[in-house]
Short mmCIF file of C-alpha atoms and ligand atoms in Angstrom, two decimals:
data_model
loop_
_atom_site.label_atom_id
_atom_site.label_comp_id
_atom_site.label_asym_id
_atom_site.label_seq_id
_atom_site.Cartn_x
_atom_site.Cartn_y
_atom_site.Cartn_z
CA MET A 1 118.94 99.04 148.83
CA THR A 2 118.45 96.56 146.21
CA ASN A 3 120.20 93.76 148.47
CA VAL A 4 120.63 93.07 151.90
CA GLN A 5 121.04 89.61 152.20
CA THR A 6 123.83 88.20 153.94
CA GLY A 7 127.14 89.49 152.51
CA ALA A 8 125.56 90.16 149.25
CA GLY A 9 125.86 93.59 148.97
CA VAL A 10 129.76 93.88 149.24
CA LEU A 11 131.18 96.62 146.98
CA ALA A 12 134.34 97.94 145.99
CA GLY A 13 134.76 101.58 145.54
CA ASP A 14 136.90 103.34 142.78
CA GLU A 15 140.50 102.77 143.15
CA ARG A 16 141.78 106.41 141.69
CA MET A 17 141.80 109.96 143.19
CA LEU A 18 140.69 112.84 141.97
CA ILE A 19 143.27 115.72 141.30
CA ASP A 20 142.97 118.70 139.14
CA GLY A 21 139.90 117.02 137.37
CA GLU A 22 141.59 114.29 136.51
CA LEU A 23 140.73 110.76 137.89
CA ARG A 24 143.91 108.75 138.26
CA HIS A 25 146.19 106.65 140.02
CA THR A 26 149.59 107.59 141.49
CA ALA A 27 152.32 107.52 139.35
CA SER A 28 154.17 104.36 140.44
CA GLY A 29 151.08 102.45 140.34
CA ALA A 30 151.27 101.47 144.02
CA LYS A 31 147.85 100.11 146.15
CA PHE A 32 146.87 99.32 149.09
CA ASP A 33 144.40 96.94 150.36
CA VAL A 34 140.89 97.54 152.03
CA ILE A 35 140.03 94.95 154.39
CA ASP A 36 136.07 94.07 154.90
CA PRO A 37 135.95 94.30 158.63
CA ALA A 38 132.90 91.81 158.64
CA ASN A 39 135.02 88.98 156.87
CA GLU A 40 138.77 90.03 157.38
CA GLN A 41 139.10 89.76 153.83
CA VAL A 42 140.74 92.02 150.97
CA ALA A 43 137.48 93.68 149.54
CA GLY A 44 139.68 95.83 146.78
CA GLN A 45 142.59 98.34 146.67
CA ALA A 46 142.88 102.02 146.55
CA THR A 47 145.79 103.91 144.68
CA ASP A 48 148.34 104.70 147.32
CA GLY A 49 148.84 108.65 146.78
CA THR A 50 152.21 110.50 147.99
CA VAL A 51 153.44 113.48 149.27
CA ASP A 52 154.14 114.59 145.19
CA ASP A 53 150.09 113.95 144.57
CA MET A 54 149.39 116.07 147.61
CA ALA A 55 151.60 118.70 146.36
CA ARG A 56 150.05 118.86 142.82
CA ALA A 57 146.40 118.71 144.32
CA VAL A 58 147.20 121.57 146.99
CA GLY A 59 148.69 123.52 143.73
CA ALA A 60 145.57 122.68 141.72
CA ALA A 61 143.29 124.29 144.53
CA ARG A 62 145.70 127.11 145.08
CA ARG A 63 145.35 128.00 141.19
CA ALA A 64 141.48 127.51 141.11
CA PHE A 65 141.05 129.58 143.60
CA ASP A 66 143.35 132.20 142.63
CA GLU A 67 142.38 132.55 139.25
CA SER A 68 138.94 131.22 138.46
CA ASP A 69 135.78 132.90 139.43
CA TRP A 70 134.35 130.28 141.91
CA SER A 71 135.11 132.30 144.69
CA ARG A 72 133.03 135.18 143.53
CA ASP A 73 130.37 133.18 141.19
CA LEU A 74 127.46 132.15 144.07
CA GLU A 75 125.09 131.27 141.23
CA PHE A 76 127.37 128.84 139.52
CA ARG A 77 128.32 127.33 143.24
CA TYR A 78 124.59 126.96 144.03
CA HIS A 79 124.37 125.24 140.41
CA CYS A 80 127.26 122.72 140.95
CA LEU A 81 126.56 122.25 144.65
CA THR A 82 122.53 121.43 143.35
CA GLN A 83 124.12 118.85 140.96
CA LEU A 84 126.27 117.19 143.37
CA HIS A 85 123.16 116.59 145.53
CA ASP A 86 121.44 114.77 142.67
CA ALA A 87 124.10 113.05 141.83
CA LEU A 88 125.12 111.81 145.30
CA GLU A 89 121.36 110.51 145.46
CA ARG A 90 121.75 108.62 142.08
CA ASN A 91 124.35 107.14 143.77
CA GLN A 92 123.03 106.66 147.09
CA ASP A 93 122.91 102.56 146.82
CA ARG A 94 126.06 102.61 145.60
CA LEU A 95 127.72 104.82 148.53
CA ARG A 96 125.88 102.63 150.91
CA ARG A 97 127.35 99.36 149.83
CA VAL A 98 130.58 100.92 149.94
CA LEU A 99 130.10 102.14 153.58
CA VAL A 100 128.93 98.84 154.97
CA THR A 101 131.98 96.90 153.21
CA GLU A 102 134.66 99.19 154.44
CA VAL A 103 133.41 100.50 157.76
CA GLY A 104 131.22 97.45 158.87
CA CYS A 105 128.69 99.68 159.62
CA PRO A 106 125.39 98.03 159.95
CA VAL A 107 122.80 98.44 156.71
CA SER A 108 119.82 98.99 159.44
CA VAL A 109 121.69 101.99 160.94
CA SER A 110 123.27 103.49 157.64
CA GLY A 111 120.57 105.97 157.24
CA SER A 112 122.52 108.83 159.06
CA GLN A 113 125.96 107.87 157.57
CA ILE A 114 124.33 108.04 153.79
CA ASP A 115 120.87 109.15 153.46
CA SER A 116 121.07 112.43 156.04
CA PRO A 117 124.35 113.99 154.48
CA ILE A 118 123.10 113.89 150.87
CA ASP A 119 120.19 115.89 152.41
CA GLU A 120 122.81 118.24 153.94
CA VAL A 121 124.40 119.05 150.67
CA LYS A 122 121.07 120.81 149.52
CA HIS A 123 120.69 122.45 153.22
CA TRP A 124 124.46 124.11 152.68
CA ALA A 125 123.65 125.29 149.24
CA GLU A 126 120.62 126.94 150.06
CA HIS A 127 122.07 128.19 153.57
CA GLY A 128 125.11 129.36 151.56
CA LYS A 129 122.63 130.97 148.63
CA ALA A 130 120.39 132.98 151.44
CA PHE A 131 123.66 133.82 153.30
CA GLU A 132 124.39 137.60 153.61
CA TYR A 133 127.87 138.27 152.33
CA LEU A 134 127.65 142.20 152.67
CA VAL A 135 126.57 143.89 156.35
CA ASP A 136 126.24 147.11 156.60
CA THR A 137 127.01 148.02 160.10
CA GLY A 138 125.96 151.68 159.94
CA MET A 139 127.80 154.75 161.06
CA HIS A 140 130.77 154.84 163.53
CA ASP A 141 132.31 157.61 165.76
CA THR A 142 136.35 157.71 165.07
CA PRO A 143 139.19 160.72 165.73
CA MET A 144 138.83 161.37 162.23
CA GLY A 145 134.82 162.03 161.77
CA PRO A 146 132.37 159.71 161.30
CA ALA A 147 132.88 156.31 158.96
CA ARG A 148 130.32 153.97 157.58
CA ARG A 149 131.56 150.39 158.36
CA LYS A 150 130.60 147.30 155.92
CA ILE A 151 131.77 143.75 156.72
CA HIS A 152 132.53 141.59 153.57
CA TYR A 153 132.52 137.93 154.16
CA GLU A 154 134.77 136.25 151.90
CA PRO A 155 135.95 132.70 151.72
CA VAL A 156 139.17 131.65 153.41
CA GLY A 157 140.96 130.29 150.38
CA VAL A 158 142.27 126.63 149.74
CA VAL A 159 140.92 124.37 152.74
CA GLY A 160 142.53 121.48 153.28
CA ALA A 161 140.01 118.48 155.05
CA ILE A 162 141.17 115.88 156.64
CA THR A 163 138.89 112.80 157.91
CA PRO A 164 138.68 109.46 159.87
CA TRP A 165 137.34 106.75 159.35
CA ASN A 166 134.30 105.75 161.82
CA VAL A 167 131.71 108.16 159.76
CA PRO A 168 133.54 108.34 156.48
CA PHE A 169 130.94 109.60 153.90
CA TYR A 170 129.32 111.88 156.32
CA LEU A 171 132.49 113.88 157.31
CA ASN A 172 133.49 114.08 154.14
CA ILE A 173 130.51 115.74 153.04
CA ALA A 174 130.46 117.75 156.62
CA GLU A 175 133.86 119.08 156.11
CA THR A 176 134.11 119.95 152.53
CA VAL A 177 130.39 121.00 151.05
CA PRO A 178 130.13 124.13 153.58
CA ALA A 179 133.70 124.91 152.56
CA LEU A 180 132.69 124.87 148.81
CA MET A 181 129.45 126.64 148.96
CA ALA A 182 131.22 129.46 150.97
CA GLY A 183 133.56 129.87 147.87
CA ASN A 184 136.58 127.99 148.97
CA THR A 185 138.83 125.36 147.23
CA VAL A 186 139.36 122.18 148.96
CA VAL A 187 141.75 118.92 149.03
CA LEU A 188 140.37 116.41 150.66
CA LYS A 189 142.47 113.30 152.54
CA PRO A 190 140.11 110.74 153.89
CA ALA A 191 141.38 108.09 156.28
CA GLN A 192 143.28 105.26 155.09
CA LEU A 193 140.69 102.39 156.48
CA THR A 194 138.36 104.12 154.63
CA PRO A 195 139.55 105.59 151.11
CA TRP A 196 136.52 104.36 149.04
CA SER A 197 134.06 106.82 150.67
CA GLY A 198 136.60 109.60 149.61
CA SER A 199 137.24 108.13 146.06
CA GLU A 200 133.59 107.77 145.33
CA TYR A 201 132.79 111.28 146.23
CA GLY A 202 135.55 112.29 144.04
CA ARG A 203 134.45 110.23 141.40
CA ILE A 204 131.22 111.52 141.44
CA VAL A 205 132.39 115.32 141.29
CA ALA A 206 134.38 114.48 138.29
CA GLU A 207 131.74 112.37 136.61
CA GLU A 208 128.37 113.92 137.45
CA THR A 209 128.92 117.80 138.22
CA ASP A 210 130.19 121.01 136.53
CA ILE A 211 132.43 121.67 139.66
CA PRO A 212 135.74 122.85 137.83
CA PRO A 213 139.25 121.30 137.90
CA GLY A 214 141.06 121.97 141.07
CA VAL A 215 138.36 123.04 143.07
CA PHE A 216 137.63 119.85 144.80
CA ASN A 217 140.47 117.35 144.89
CA VAL A 218 140.54 113.74 147.11
CA VAL A 219 144.05 112.59 147.69
CA VAL A 220 144.13 108.84 149.01
CA SER A 221 146.94 107.22 150.55
CA SER A 222 147.86 104.58 153.36
CA ALA A 223 150.48 106.91 154.95
CA ASN A 224 149.65 109.77 157.67
CA GLU A 225 152.74 111.61 156.14
CA VAL A 226 150.29 112.58 153.19
CA GLY A 227 147.76 114.09 155.60
CA GLY A 228 150.78 115.87 157.42
CA ALA A 229 152.06 117.32 153.98
CA LEU A 230 148.65 118.90 153.58
CA SER A 231 148.54 120.54 157.19
CA ALA A 232 152.16 121.63 156.58
CA ASP A 233 151.77 123.44 153.42
CA PRO A 234 151.95 127.09 153.27
CA ARG A 235 149.65 127.23 150.24
CA VAL A 236 146.71 125.86 152.44
CA ASP A 237 144.62 128.81 154.15
CA MET A 238 142.81 126.54 156.57
CA ILE A 239 142.83 123.06 157.67
CA THR A 240 139.34 121.64 158.65
CA PHE A 241 139.72 118.15 160.63
CA THR A 242 138.30 115.13 162.04
CA GLY A 243 140.23 112.87 164.00
CA SER A 244 141.74 111.83 167.35
CA THR A 245 142.84 114.40 169.74
CA ALA A 246 146.75 113.22 169.29
CA THR A 247 146.55 113.91 165.81
CA GLY A 248 144.77 117.53 166.43
CA ARG A 249 147.73 118.25 168.13
CA ALA A 250 149.94 117.64 165.29
CA ILE A 251 148.02 119.41 162.90
CA LEU A 252 148.07 122.36 165.07
CA ALA A 253 151.65 122.07 165.20
CA ALA A 254 152.40 121.58 161.59
CA GLY A 255 149.79 124.78 160.83
CA ALA A 256 151.72 127.09 163.36
CA ALA A 257 154.50 128.33 161.14
CA THR A 258 152.06 129.90 158.48
CA VAL A 259 149.37 130.31 161.41
CA LYS A 260 146.80 128.53 159.86
CA LYS A 261 142.82 128.82 160.74
CA THR A 262 142.28 125.28 161.95
CA LEU A 263 138.99 123.86 162.77
CA LEU A 264 139.06 120.57 164.63
CA GLU A 265 136.94 118.10 166.22
CA LEU A 266 138.76 115.83 167.99
CA GLY A 267 138.06 112.80 170.93
CA GLY A 268 135.50 112.30 173.45
CA LYS A 269 135.15 110.70 176.61
CA SER A 270 131.40 111.98 177.41
CA ALA A 271 129.41 111.22 180.80
CA HIS A 272 126.01 110.07 181.05
CA ILE A 273 124.66 111.61 184.51
CA VAL A 274 121.72 109.77 185.31
CA LEU A 275 119.73 111.64 188.04
CA ASP A 276 117.76 109.68 191.22
CA ASP A 277 114.39 110.81 189.79
CA ALA A 278 115.34 109.39 186.14
CA ASP A 279 112.93 106.87 184.22
CA PHE A 280 115.78 104.19 183.92
CA ASN A 281 113.57 102.35 182.03
CA SER A 282 113.46 104.50 179.22
CA ALA A 283 117.22 106.05 179.77
CA LEU A 284 119.00 102.61 180.36
CA PRO A 285 118.07 100.75 177.53
CA LEU A 286 118.99 104.12 175.31
CA ALA A 287 122.27 104.27 176.73
CA ALA A 288 123.05 100.76 176.04
CA MET A 289 121.86 101.13 172.27
CA MET A 290 123.92 104.20 171.77
CA ALA A 291 127.20 102.42 173.38
CA CYS A 292 126.27 99.46 170.94
CA VAL A 293 125.39 101.27 167.22
CA MET A 294 128.55 101.94 164.99
CA SER A 295 130.03 99.48 167.62
CA GLY A 296 130.85 102.23 169.76
CA GLN A 297 132.77 104.00 167.03
CA SER A 298 131.06 107.33 168.02
CA CYS A 299 132.92 110.34 169.23
CA ILE A 300 129.85 111.54 170.80
CA LEU A 301 128.78 108.42 172.81
CA PRO A 302 128.17 108.87 176.56
CA SER A 303 130.23 105.77 177.49
CA ARG A 304 130.71 106.99 181.10
CA ILE A 305 127.38 105.95 183.09
CA LEU A 306 127.05 107.85 186.60
CA LEU A 307 124.23 106.16 188.48
CA PRO A 308 122.91 107.75 191.86
CA ARG A 309 123.99 105.09 194.59
CA ARG A 310 120.69 104.56 196.03
CA ARG A 311 119.85 103.25 192.88
CA TYR A 312 123.10 101.52 191.62
CA ASP A 313 122.02 97.71 191.64
CA GLU A 314 118.85 98.66 189.40
CA GLY A 315 120.38 100.46 186.82
CA ILE A 316 123.38 97.97 186.23
CA GLU A 317 120.58 95.30 186.30
CA ILE A 318 118.76 97.44 183.34
CA LEU A 319 121.94 97.91 181.76
CA LYS A 320 122.90 94.29 181.73
CA THR A 321 119.88 93.09 180.42
CA SER A 322 119.93 95.73 177.53
CA MET A 323 123.39 95.21 176.35
CA GLU A 324 122.84 90.91 176.44
CA ASN A 325 119.97 91.50 174.39
CA PHE A 326 121.83 93.79 171.67
CA PRO A 327 121.58 92.37 168.28
CA TYR A 328 125.06 92.34 166.79
CA GLY A 329 126.92 90.42 163.95
CA ASP A 330 126.65 90.60 159.96
CA PRO A 331 126.41 93.96 159.10
CA TRP A 332 124.24 93.27 155.76
CA ASP A 333 121.22 91.49 158.07
CA PRO A 334 119.04 94.13 158.61
CA GLY A 335 118.27 92.84 161.95
CA ASN A 336 121.32 93.69 163.49
CA MET A 337 121.94 97.34 164.91
CA GLN A 338 126.20 96.41 165.72
CA GLY A 339 128.80 95.27 163.33
CA PRO A 340 132.43 94.56 163.59
CA GLN A 341 135.03 97.06 165.12
CA ILE A 342 136.68 98.74 161.97
CA SER A 343 140.25 96.73 161.92
CA ASP A 344 141.92 94.05 164.12
CA GLY A 345 144.08 96.93 165.57
CA GLN A 346 140.84 99.04 166.91
CA ARG A 347 139.88 95.65 168.39
CA ARG A 348 142.73 94.68 170.15
CA LYS A 349 142.96 98.32 171.55
CA VAL A 350 139.37 98.01 172.75
CA LEU A 351 140.24 94.42 174.43
CA GLY A 352 143.07 95.76 175.94
CA LEU A 353 141.25 98.70 177.45
CA ILE A 354 138.58 96.60 178.61
CA ALA A 355 141.46 94.24 180.54
CA SER A 356 142.93 97.46 182.24
CA GLY A 357 139.62 98.41 183.69
CA ILE A 358 139.61 94.76 185.16
CA GLU A 359 143.10 94.76 186.56
CA SER A 360 142.47 98.10 188.06
CA GLY A 361 139.31 96.97 190.23
CA ALA A 362 136.29 97.00 187.88
CA ARG A 363 133.56 94.42 187.83
CA LEU A 364 132.84 92.69 184.28
CA VAL A 365 128.91 92.48 184.47
CA THR A 366 128.72 91.26 180.91
CA GLY A 367 130.62 90.80 177.51
CA GLY A 368 134.44 91.64 177.69
CA GLY A 369 135.83 89.21 174.81
CA ILE A 370 135.23 88.28 171.30
CA PRO A 371 131.76 86.49 170.66
CA GLU A 372 132.21 82.64 170.45
CA HIS A 373 129.59 82.81 167.70
CA LEU A 374 131.33 85.10 165.41
CA PRO A 375 135.18 83.72 164.84
CA VAL A 376 135.34 85.90 162.03
CA GLY A 377 135.24 89.28 161.62
CA TYR A 378 136.57 91.90 164.12
CA TYR A 379 133.57 91.77 166.56
CA VAL A 380 133.19 92.62 170.72
CA GLN A 381 130.62 91.70 172.73
CA PRO A 382 128.57 94.46 174.38
CA THR A 383 130.57 94.90 177.48
CA LEU A 384 129.59 96.39 180.90
CA LEU A 385 132.15 97.22 183.44
CA ALA A 386 130.85 98.64 186.89
CA ASP A 387 132.49 99.74 189.95
CA VAL A 388 134.82 101.96 187.62
CA ASP A 389 137.18 104.02 189.02
CA PRO A 390 137.05 107.57 187.41
CA ASP A 391 140.90 108.12 187.66
CA SER A 392 141.53 104.73 185.56
CA ARG A 393 142.75 104.42 182.29
CA VAL A 394 139.43 103.00 181.17
CA ALA A 395 137.43 105.90 182.62
CA GLN A 396 139.70 108.52 181.04
CA GLU A 397 140.89 107.01 177.47
CA GLU A 398 138.33 107.12 174.57
CA ILE A 399 137.52 103.32 173.94
CA PHE A 400 135.61 103.47 170.56
CA GLY A 401 134.23 100.00 171.31
CA PRO A 402 131.11 98.83 172.60
CA VAL A 403 131.67 99.24 176.12
CA LEU A 404 129.68 101.15 178.79
CA THR A 405 131.61 102.25 182.08
CA VAL A 406 129.84 102.74 185.31
CA THR A 407 130.42 104.52 188.53
CA ALA A 408 128.38 105.53 191.53
CA TYR A 409 128.02 108.97 192.80
CA ASP A 410 126.21 110.16 195.73
CA SER A 411 125.41 113.90 194.93
CA ASP A 412 124.36 115.98 191.84
CA ASP A 413 127.87 118.10 192.76
CA GLU A 414 130.16 115.05 192.64
CA ALA A 415 128.31 113.63 189.52
CA VAL A 416 129.11 116.73 187.86
CA ALA A 417 132.86 116.52 189.30
CA ILE A 418 133.33 113.11 187.85
CA ALA A 419 131.63 114.17 184.35
CA ASN A 420 133.90 117.02 184.19
CA ASN A 421 137.13 114.86 185.37
CA SER A 422 138.49 114.56 181.47
CA ILE A 423 140.78 116.17 179.38
CA TYR A 424 137.65 115.62 176.76
CA GLY A 425 134.70 118.07 176.55
CA LEU A 426 132.71 117.31 173.47
CA SER A 427 129.19 115.94 174.58
CA GLY A 428 127.19 114.84 177.14
CA GLU A 429 123.92 113.12 178.76
CA VAL A 430 121.57 114.06 181.51
CA SER A 431 118.40 111.83 182.37
CA GLY A 432 115.97 112.98 184.93
CA GLU A 433 112.12 113.64 185.14
CA ASP A 434 112.71 117.19 186.64
CA VAL A 435 113.72 118.84 183.65
CA GLU A 436 114.57 122.16 185.07
CA ARG A 437 117.19 120.34 187.51
CA ALA A 438 118.55 118.29 184.96
CA PHE A 439 119.03 121.46 182.85
CA ALA A 440 120.76 123.33 185.50
CA VAL A 441 123.10 120.03 185.72
CA ALA A 442 123.80 119.92 181.93
CA THR A 443 125.04 123.69 182.35
CA ARG A 444 127.36 122.50 184.85
CA MET A 445 128.92 120.24 182.22
CA ARG A 446 132.02 121.51 180.41
CA THR A 447 131.25 120.23 176.95
CA GLY A 448 130.17 121.71 174.01
CA ASN A 449 126.93 120.27 173.83
CA VAL A 450 124.37 117.97 176.15
CA SER A 451 121.66 115.98 175.54
CA ILE A 452 118.70 115.76 178.12
CA ASN A 453 116.38 112.66 178.17
CA GLY A 454 117.49 111.45 174.87
CA LYS A 455 116.88 114.63 173.01
CA SER A 456 119.42 115.17 170.60
CA HIS A 457 121.75 117.94 170.43
CA PHE A 458 123.02 116.95 167.06
CA GLY A 459 121.64 118.29 163.89
CA ILE A 460 122.79 120.23 160.75
CA THR A 461 120.96 123.69 162.01
CA SER A 462 122.65 123.62 165.65
CA PRO A 463 126.35 124.30 166.39
CA PHE A 464 128.40 121.23 167.43
CA GLY A 465 132.01 121.15 168.83
CA GLY A 466 134.08 120.42 171.78
CA THR A 467 135.94 122.20 174.44
CA LYS A 468 138.91 121.43 176.26
CA GLN A 469 141.00 118.96 174.33
CA SER A 470 138.01 118.08 171.96
CA GLY A 471 138.41 120.63 169.76
CA LEU A 472 138.23 124.08 168.18
CA GLY A 473 135.48 126.03 166.65
CA ARG A 474 131.98 124.77 165.49
CA ARG A 475 130.38 122.41 162.89
CA ASN A 476 126.68 122.76 161.66
CA GLY A 477 124.53 125.83 162.45
CA ALA A 478 125.05 129.28 161.03
CA GLU A 479 128.07 129.45 162.93
CA GLY A 480 129.25 126.55 161.28
CA TYR A 481 129.12 128.01 157.71
CA GLN A 482 130.81 131.10 158.88
CA GLU A 483 133.82 128.84 160.19
CA TYR A 484 134.94 128.85 156.01
CA LEU A 485 134.57 132.63 155.80
CA GLU A 486 136.62 135.41 157.12
CA GLY A 487 134.61 138.76 157.75
CA LYS A 488 136.39 141.67 156.32
CA THR A 489 135.52 145.03 158.03
CA ILE A 490 135.82 148.00 155.38
CA GLY A 491 135.60 151.62 156.71
CA MET A 492 134.43 153.72 153.93
CA PRO A 493 133.07 157.73 153.78
CA ALA A 494 129.49 158.06 154.50
P1 NAD B 1 143.03 109.75 163.38
O1 NAD B 1 143.40 111.06 164.17
O2 NAD B 1 144.12 108.78 163.91
O3 NAD B 1 143.06 110.06 161.95
C1 NAD B 1 142.23 110.66 161.08
C2 NAD B 1 142.63 111.27 159.81
O4 NAD B 1 144.35 112.17 160.21
C3 NAD B 1 143.20 110.14 158.99
O5 NAD B 1 142.75 110.72 157.74
C4 NAD B 1 144.51 110.25 159.07
O6 NAD B 1 145.17 109.57 157.91
C5 NAD B 1 145.10 111.88 159.33
N1 NAD B 1 146.10 111.80 159.98
C6 NAD B 1 147.11 110.94 160.53
N2 NAD B 1 148.35 111.40 161.34
C7 NAD B 1 148.61 112.88 160.54
C8 NAD B 1 148.93 113.93 160.66
N3 NAD B 1 150.25 113.70 161.63
N4 NAD B 1 148.60 114.80 160.08
C9 NAD B 1 147.68 115.04 159.25
N5 NAD B 1 146.80 114.05 159.20
C10 NAD B 1 146.96 112.90 159.65
O7 NAD B 1 141.80 109.18 163.93
P2 NAD B 1 140.90 108.14 163.42
O8 NAD B 1 141.36 107.09 164.41
O9 NAD B 1 140.72 107.92 161.88
O10 NAD B 1 139.29 108.49 163.94
C11 NAD B 1 138.74 108.38 165.15
C12 NAD B 1 139.05 109.43 166.18
O11 NAD B 1 138.16 110.64 165.39
C13 NAD B 1 138.48 109.48 167.34
O12 NAD B 1 139.33 110.06 168.28
C14 NAD B 1 137.18 110.18 167.49
O13 NAD B 1 136.73 110.64 168.74
C15 NAD B 1 137.46 111.14 166.44
N6 NAD B 1 136.32 111.61 166.11
C16 NAD B 1 135.48 113.08 166.41
C17 NAD B 1 134.47 113.28 165.86
C18 NAD B 1 134.12 114.97 166.22
O14 NAD B 1 133.39 115.50 165.76
N7 NAD B 1 134.69 115.41 167.56
C19 NAD B 1 133.59 112.87 164.96
C20 NAD B 1 134.32 111.48 164.63
C21 NAD B 1 135.73 111.05 164.97
#
């Protein structure tokens, strides 16, 4: 960062999208506003892509996949993605300023949203280069005599990538780079609240890499129907999506007609089981921090805290103190770790869910509203709700705000039952001094990932994804790369 003085780093991103190698505006010249959530002002604009623009982008990606050597030339792909990594590094400061401007992500915690994904481009280039695309499985008995079988791993084809606004640059990279390295061509549709994290990525690909026209396209738009057109287009072989469960269902339905391969990372409502032997002074301040960093706009946030009844009051007191002392406000101030919510609509949704919790009998311990000292910007106070009914809306629906709900339990079995009382199954957390007991509890949580005592499950080298209505398939790890490949089994003479 060159400048983290209050508000001084605000930067508008590129207005254009990338279609078939060309940085362009939509034909009508229509644009939509991008709002800076920290000051509620228009920070700039983005071209408002249409269903026609999407059709052109898909056509370009189809042609690039079917008619160019991209899918077969591993060395060239390695060259292009290494170039991309270096180009993103050169643009790191600009990308960070665009992110803070359009998301309101505090600059102090932007490393995981900018620096880490840039490193991950290098990781996928190396992983893809070393991947064994041809595996000889040896001889197999068949009624027609012995046959040798080999598995050839081939790219799926045209991949449509649709991303949300909460960690936009990170997810734009996570959804598209392994797909490209595996030999697919890609059309990216970023979220309407954060078009610049996508358009800047497109600009960098067009201006600073040898990635050929059509291989990578970005269509920005204010309209959900443009994402809908991508997920329904018969020329698209696979959709990789991160976003809400409701949109995930729509994408699955849209792809059903052509039986599209679909990778879905959806919503979450993760539980944190705090066992009665846990070190509360270490586990609970960390839980409060997790709830507030990124303004609670994190899919893996363990937002439902389950406390043992005999230590309930002690736990509430520690959580209350931690949330009341959490530094929040202007995202450009390096002392803050929580910024605004992304939009007025999201803030209203968060406040509405807090109110519904109180109506259903929860006790407001701290927070619960708009901070008086921050009248401008979409801020919400760090909020703690105690005595929360596990069946109530606030315990069942994803809040996506700096809010923790707390529920008491009497036995490990009851804690596991409450944790599993959810349509979601993304992540979870267990805290306890006896790690074997904590591990046993973790194995009973019906989720794709669990952390014990704050040791993160999340990272590029390990598979990540949801169970139940939190998703289908995995990102990251070896499994995450293979999602973008089809294994073709070839039987042949010995
Ligand atoms: P969203 O589902 O509203 O939108 C996500 C994307 O889908 C946007 O680009 C949007 O334009 C597009 N879209 C909307 N309707 C569409 C349709 N009918 N067809 C195709 N595309 C469509 O989600 P959001 O509000 O942007 O993001 C927040 C959600 O994302 C939360 O539920 C959060 O849990 C989830 N999320 C999940 C993960 C994960 O890894 N599981 C990570 C980050 C965010």
